[in-house]
Tab-separated table of C-alpha atoms in Angstrom:
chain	number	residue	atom	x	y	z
A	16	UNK	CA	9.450	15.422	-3.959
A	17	UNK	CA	9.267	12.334	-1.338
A	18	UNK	CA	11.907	9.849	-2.278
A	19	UNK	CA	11.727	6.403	-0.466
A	20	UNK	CA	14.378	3.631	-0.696
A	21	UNK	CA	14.725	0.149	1.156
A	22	UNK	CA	18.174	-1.399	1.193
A	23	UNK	CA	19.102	-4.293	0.427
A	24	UNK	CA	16.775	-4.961	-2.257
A	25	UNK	CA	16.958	-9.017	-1.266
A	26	UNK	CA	17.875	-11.151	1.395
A	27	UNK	CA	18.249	-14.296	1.901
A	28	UNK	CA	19.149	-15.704	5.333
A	29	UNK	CA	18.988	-19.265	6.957
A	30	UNK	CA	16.385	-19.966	9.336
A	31	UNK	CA	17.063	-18.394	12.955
A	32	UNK	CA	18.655	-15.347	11.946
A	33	UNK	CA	17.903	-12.064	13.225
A	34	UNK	CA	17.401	-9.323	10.394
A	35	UNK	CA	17.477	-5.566	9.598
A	36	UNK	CA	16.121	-4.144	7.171
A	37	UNK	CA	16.391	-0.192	5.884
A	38	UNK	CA	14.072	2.281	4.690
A	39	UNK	CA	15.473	5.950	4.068
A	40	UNK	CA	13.402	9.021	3.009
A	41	UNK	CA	14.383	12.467	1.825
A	42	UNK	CA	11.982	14.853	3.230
A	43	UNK	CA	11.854	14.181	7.096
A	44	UNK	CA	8.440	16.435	7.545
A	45	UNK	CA	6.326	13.225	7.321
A	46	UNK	CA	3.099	12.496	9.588
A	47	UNK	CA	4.039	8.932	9.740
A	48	UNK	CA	5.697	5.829	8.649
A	49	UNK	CA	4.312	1.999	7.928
A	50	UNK	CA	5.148	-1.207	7.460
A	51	UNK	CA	4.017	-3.487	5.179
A	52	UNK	CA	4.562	-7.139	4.137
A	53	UNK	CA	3.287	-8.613	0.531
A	54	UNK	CA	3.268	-11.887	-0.545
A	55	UNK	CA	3.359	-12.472	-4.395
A	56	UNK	CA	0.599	-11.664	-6.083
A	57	UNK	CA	-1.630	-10.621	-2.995
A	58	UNK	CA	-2.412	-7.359	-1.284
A	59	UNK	CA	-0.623	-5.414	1.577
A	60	UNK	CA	-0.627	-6.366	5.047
A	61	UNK	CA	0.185	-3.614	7.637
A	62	UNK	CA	2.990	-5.054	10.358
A	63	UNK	CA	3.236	-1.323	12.134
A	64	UNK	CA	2.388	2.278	12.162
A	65	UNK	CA	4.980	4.575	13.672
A	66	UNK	CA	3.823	8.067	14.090
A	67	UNK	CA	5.956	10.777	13.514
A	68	UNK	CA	6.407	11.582	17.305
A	69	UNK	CA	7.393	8.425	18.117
A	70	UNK	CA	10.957	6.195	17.786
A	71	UNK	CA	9.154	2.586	17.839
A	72	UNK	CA	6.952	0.123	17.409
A	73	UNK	CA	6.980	-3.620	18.692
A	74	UNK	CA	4.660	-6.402	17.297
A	75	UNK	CA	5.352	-9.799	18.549
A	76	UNK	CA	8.964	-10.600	17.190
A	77	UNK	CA	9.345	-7.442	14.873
A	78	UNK	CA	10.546	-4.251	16.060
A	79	UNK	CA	10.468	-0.768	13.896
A	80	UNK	CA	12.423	2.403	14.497
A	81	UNK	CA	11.962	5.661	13.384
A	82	UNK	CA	14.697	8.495	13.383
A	83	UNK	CA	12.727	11.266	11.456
A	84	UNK	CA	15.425	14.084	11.396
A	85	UNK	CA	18.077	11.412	9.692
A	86	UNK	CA	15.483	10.182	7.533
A	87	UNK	CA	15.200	6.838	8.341
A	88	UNK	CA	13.556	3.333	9.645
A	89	UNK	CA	14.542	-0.092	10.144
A	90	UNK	CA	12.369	-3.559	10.635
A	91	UNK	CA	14.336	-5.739	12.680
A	92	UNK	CA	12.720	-9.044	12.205
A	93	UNK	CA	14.053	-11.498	15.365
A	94	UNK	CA	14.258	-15.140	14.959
A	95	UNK	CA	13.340	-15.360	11.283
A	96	UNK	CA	11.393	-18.047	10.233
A	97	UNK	CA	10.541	-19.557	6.848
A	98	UNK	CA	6.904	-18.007	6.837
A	99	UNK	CA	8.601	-14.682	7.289
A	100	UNK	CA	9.528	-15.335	3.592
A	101	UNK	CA	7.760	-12.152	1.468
A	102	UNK	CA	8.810	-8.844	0.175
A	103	UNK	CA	8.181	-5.813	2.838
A	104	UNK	CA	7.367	-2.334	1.949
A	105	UNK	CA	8.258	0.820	4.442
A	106	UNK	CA	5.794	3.774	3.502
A	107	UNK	CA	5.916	7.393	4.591
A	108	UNK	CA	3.048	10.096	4.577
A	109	UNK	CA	2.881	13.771	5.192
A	110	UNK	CA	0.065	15.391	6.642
A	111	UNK	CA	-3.090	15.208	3.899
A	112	UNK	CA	-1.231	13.017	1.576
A	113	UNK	CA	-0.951	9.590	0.384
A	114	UNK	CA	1.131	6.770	1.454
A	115	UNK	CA	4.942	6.681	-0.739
A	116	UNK	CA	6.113	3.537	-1.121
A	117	UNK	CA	9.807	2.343	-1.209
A	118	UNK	CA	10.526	-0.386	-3.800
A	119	UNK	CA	10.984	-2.912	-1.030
A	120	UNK	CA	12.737	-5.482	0.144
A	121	UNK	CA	12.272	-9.249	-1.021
A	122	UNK	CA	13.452	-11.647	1.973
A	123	UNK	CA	13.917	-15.420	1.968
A	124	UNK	CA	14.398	-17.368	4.748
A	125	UNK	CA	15.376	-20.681	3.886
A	126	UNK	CA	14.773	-23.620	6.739
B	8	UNK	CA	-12.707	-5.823	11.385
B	9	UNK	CA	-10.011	-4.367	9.595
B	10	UNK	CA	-10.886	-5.676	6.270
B	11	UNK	CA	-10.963	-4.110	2.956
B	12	UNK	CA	-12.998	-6.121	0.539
B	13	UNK	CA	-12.134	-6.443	-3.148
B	14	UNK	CA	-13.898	-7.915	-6.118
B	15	UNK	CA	-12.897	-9.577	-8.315
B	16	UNK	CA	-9.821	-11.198	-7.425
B	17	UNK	CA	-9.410	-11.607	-11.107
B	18	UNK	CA	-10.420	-10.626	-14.144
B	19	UNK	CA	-9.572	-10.900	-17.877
B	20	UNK	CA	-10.980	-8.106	-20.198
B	21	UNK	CA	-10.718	-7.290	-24.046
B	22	UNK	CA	-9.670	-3.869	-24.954
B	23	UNK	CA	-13.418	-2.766	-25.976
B	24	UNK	CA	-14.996	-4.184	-22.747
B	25	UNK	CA	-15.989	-1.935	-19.543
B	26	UNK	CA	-15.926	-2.908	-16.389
B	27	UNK	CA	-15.739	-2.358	-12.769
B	28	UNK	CA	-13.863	-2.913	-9.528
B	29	UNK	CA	-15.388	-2.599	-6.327
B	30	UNK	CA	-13.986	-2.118	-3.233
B	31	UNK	CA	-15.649	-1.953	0.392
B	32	UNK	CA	-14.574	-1.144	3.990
B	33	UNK	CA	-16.632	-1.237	7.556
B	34	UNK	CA	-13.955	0.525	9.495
B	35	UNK	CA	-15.785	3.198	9.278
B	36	UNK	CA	-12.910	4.743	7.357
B	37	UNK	CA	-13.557	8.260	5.586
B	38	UNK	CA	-10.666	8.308	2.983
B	39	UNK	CA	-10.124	5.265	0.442
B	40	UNK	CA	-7.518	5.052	-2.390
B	41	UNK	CA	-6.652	3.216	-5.397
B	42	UNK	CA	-3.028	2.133	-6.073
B	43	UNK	CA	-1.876	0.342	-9.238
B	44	UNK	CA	1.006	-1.898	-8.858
B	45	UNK	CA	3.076	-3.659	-11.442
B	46	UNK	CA	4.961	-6.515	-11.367
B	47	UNK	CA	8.216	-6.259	-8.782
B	48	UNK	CA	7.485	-2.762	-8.713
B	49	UNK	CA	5.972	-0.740	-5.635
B	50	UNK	CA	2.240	0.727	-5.779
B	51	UNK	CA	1.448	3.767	-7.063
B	52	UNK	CA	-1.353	5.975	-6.279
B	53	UNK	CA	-3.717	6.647	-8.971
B	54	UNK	CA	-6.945	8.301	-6.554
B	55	UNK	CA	-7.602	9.814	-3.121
B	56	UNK	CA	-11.222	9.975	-2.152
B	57	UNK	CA	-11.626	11.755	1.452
B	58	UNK	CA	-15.535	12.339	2.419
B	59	UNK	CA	-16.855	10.857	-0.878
B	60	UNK	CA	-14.955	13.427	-2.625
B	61	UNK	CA	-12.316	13.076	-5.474
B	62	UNK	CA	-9.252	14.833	-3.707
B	63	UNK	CA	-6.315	13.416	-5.300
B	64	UNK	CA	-5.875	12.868	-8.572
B	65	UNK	CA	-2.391	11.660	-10.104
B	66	UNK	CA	-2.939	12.527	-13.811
B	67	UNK	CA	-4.494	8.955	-14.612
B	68	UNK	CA	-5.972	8.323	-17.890
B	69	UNK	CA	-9.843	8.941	-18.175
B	70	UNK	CA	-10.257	5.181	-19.136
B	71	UNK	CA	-10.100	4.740	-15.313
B	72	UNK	CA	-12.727	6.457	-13.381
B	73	UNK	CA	-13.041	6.444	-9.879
B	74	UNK	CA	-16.235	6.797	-7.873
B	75	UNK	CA	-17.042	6.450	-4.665
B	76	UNK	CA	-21.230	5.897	-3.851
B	77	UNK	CA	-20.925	6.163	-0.147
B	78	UNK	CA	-18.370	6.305	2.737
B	79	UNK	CA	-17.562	2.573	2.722
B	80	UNK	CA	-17.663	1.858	-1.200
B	81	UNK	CA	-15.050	2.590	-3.873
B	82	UNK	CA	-15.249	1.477	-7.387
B	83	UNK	CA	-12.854	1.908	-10.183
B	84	UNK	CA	-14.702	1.904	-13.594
B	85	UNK	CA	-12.145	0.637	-16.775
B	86	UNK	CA	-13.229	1.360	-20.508
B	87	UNK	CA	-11.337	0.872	-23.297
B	88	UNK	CA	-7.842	-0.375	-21.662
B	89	UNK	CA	-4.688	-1.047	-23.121
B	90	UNK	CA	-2.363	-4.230	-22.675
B	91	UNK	CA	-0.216	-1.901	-20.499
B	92	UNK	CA	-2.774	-1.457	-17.926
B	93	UNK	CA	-2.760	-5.036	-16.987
B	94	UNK	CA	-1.165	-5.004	-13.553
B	95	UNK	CA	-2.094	-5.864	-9.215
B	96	UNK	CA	-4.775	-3.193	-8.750
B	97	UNK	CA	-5.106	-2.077	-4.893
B	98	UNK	CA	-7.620	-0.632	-2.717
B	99	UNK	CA	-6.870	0.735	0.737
B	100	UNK	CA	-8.848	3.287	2.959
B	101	UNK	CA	-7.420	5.231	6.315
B	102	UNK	CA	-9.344	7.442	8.645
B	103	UNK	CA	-8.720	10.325	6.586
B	104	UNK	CA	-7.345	13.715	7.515
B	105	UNK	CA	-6.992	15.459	10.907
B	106	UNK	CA	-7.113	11.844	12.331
B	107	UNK	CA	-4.158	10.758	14.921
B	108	UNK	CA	-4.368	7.704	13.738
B	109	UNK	CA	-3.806	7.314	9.976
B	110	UNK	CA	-2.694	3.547	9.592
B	111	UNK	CA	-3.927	2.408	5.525
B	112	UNK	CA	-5.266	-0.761	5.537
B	113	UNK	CA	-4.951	-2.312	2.099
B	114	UNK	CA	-7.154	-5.315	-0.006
B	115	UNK	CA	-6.273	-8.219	-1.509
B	116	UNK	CA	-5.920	-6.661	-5.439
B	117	UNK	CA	-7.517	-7.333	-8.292
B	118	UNK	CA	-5.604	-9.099	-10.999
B	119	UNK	CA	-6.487	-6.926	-13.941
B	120	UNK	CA	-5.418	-8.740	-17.684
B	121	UNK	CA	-6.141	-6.912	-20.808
B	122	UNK	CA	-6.048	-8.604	-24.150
């Protein structure tokens, strides 16, 4: 069974910092891997799609890597800023299958 | 457009009441899902539709039922709930299977509360 886990599960950083955060899988045959970002109490919002074939994805001042045989993805999240501020979700899929969700990771940048 | 639709944003229900949520997509989008999410915790599938048929299934309770009209509706039908079931409940829809390009684009939730 797909097992998904973000590290840390918070983080709170001053304004300006660059960031990492982790998302590890156990089964590496997935199909792909997303990003999401939630803000409490609202839906998902998809930040990127890596597919499976791929290493990474770049959107504006995030930046997500995928290294499928070692089972894992990072967000790095460059010059953080307080808006940034919301809990993000990595989530794998294998081929005709859902999304799995990790329990995410809740950041706070503070200005 | 890459909008998934969801209505009601909120709704309060008594344990004897039925009711619906509806869901809608015009991405043209051939598989849609519901997730249930509680609070601080991640979502969790409860159906797969792919072509307007029921394909996944995760052994939900029969006082949800899913249905799905056409290719770009989804509803989620509630009857006789529990206080348990209140919770963030998602809908998201992908291109479905044998597609490159499976991103899952997600709506805003309904805020189910039963009392």
């Amino acid at each position: 069974k797909q097992e998904v886990t973000q590290i840390p599960a918070a983080l709170s950083v001053p304004e300006g910092e660059n960031l990492v955060l982790n998302c590890s899988f156990t089964d590496s045959a997935i199909y792909n891997l997303q990003w999401f970002r939630q803000d409490p109490g609202k839906g998902l919002t998809s930040l990127l799609l890596i597919q499976s074939s791929q290493r990474e994805q770049t959107s504006g001042r995030l930046n997500a890597s995928l290294d499928k045989s070692s089972g894992r993805s990072t967000l790095y999240i460059a010059a953080s800023q307080p808006g940034d501020s919301a809990t993000y979700l990595c989530a794998v899929r294998k081929a005709g299958t859902a999304l799995i969700f990790g329990k995410g990771t809740t950041l706070s940048v503070s200005s | 457009d890459t909008e998934v639709t969801q209505t009601p944003k909120h709704l309060v229900m008594g344990m004897t009441n039925k009711k619906s949520l509806k869901c809608e997509q015009h991405m043209g989008h051939r598989a849609m899902y519901w997730y249930k999410q509680k609070a601080k915790k991640p979502p969790e599938l409860m159906f797969v539709y792919s072509y307007e048929k029921l394909s996944i299934n995760e052994s939900v309770p029969s006082r949800f039922s899913p249905e799905c009209p056409n290719s770009s509706l989804l509803n989620l039908h509630l009857h006789a709930l529990q206080p348990e079931d209140s919770a963030l409940y998602l809908c998201a829809s992908s291109q479905g299977r044998g597609s490159q390009n499976t991103e899952a684009f997600f709506g805003q939730g309904t805020r189910l509360t039963v009392v």
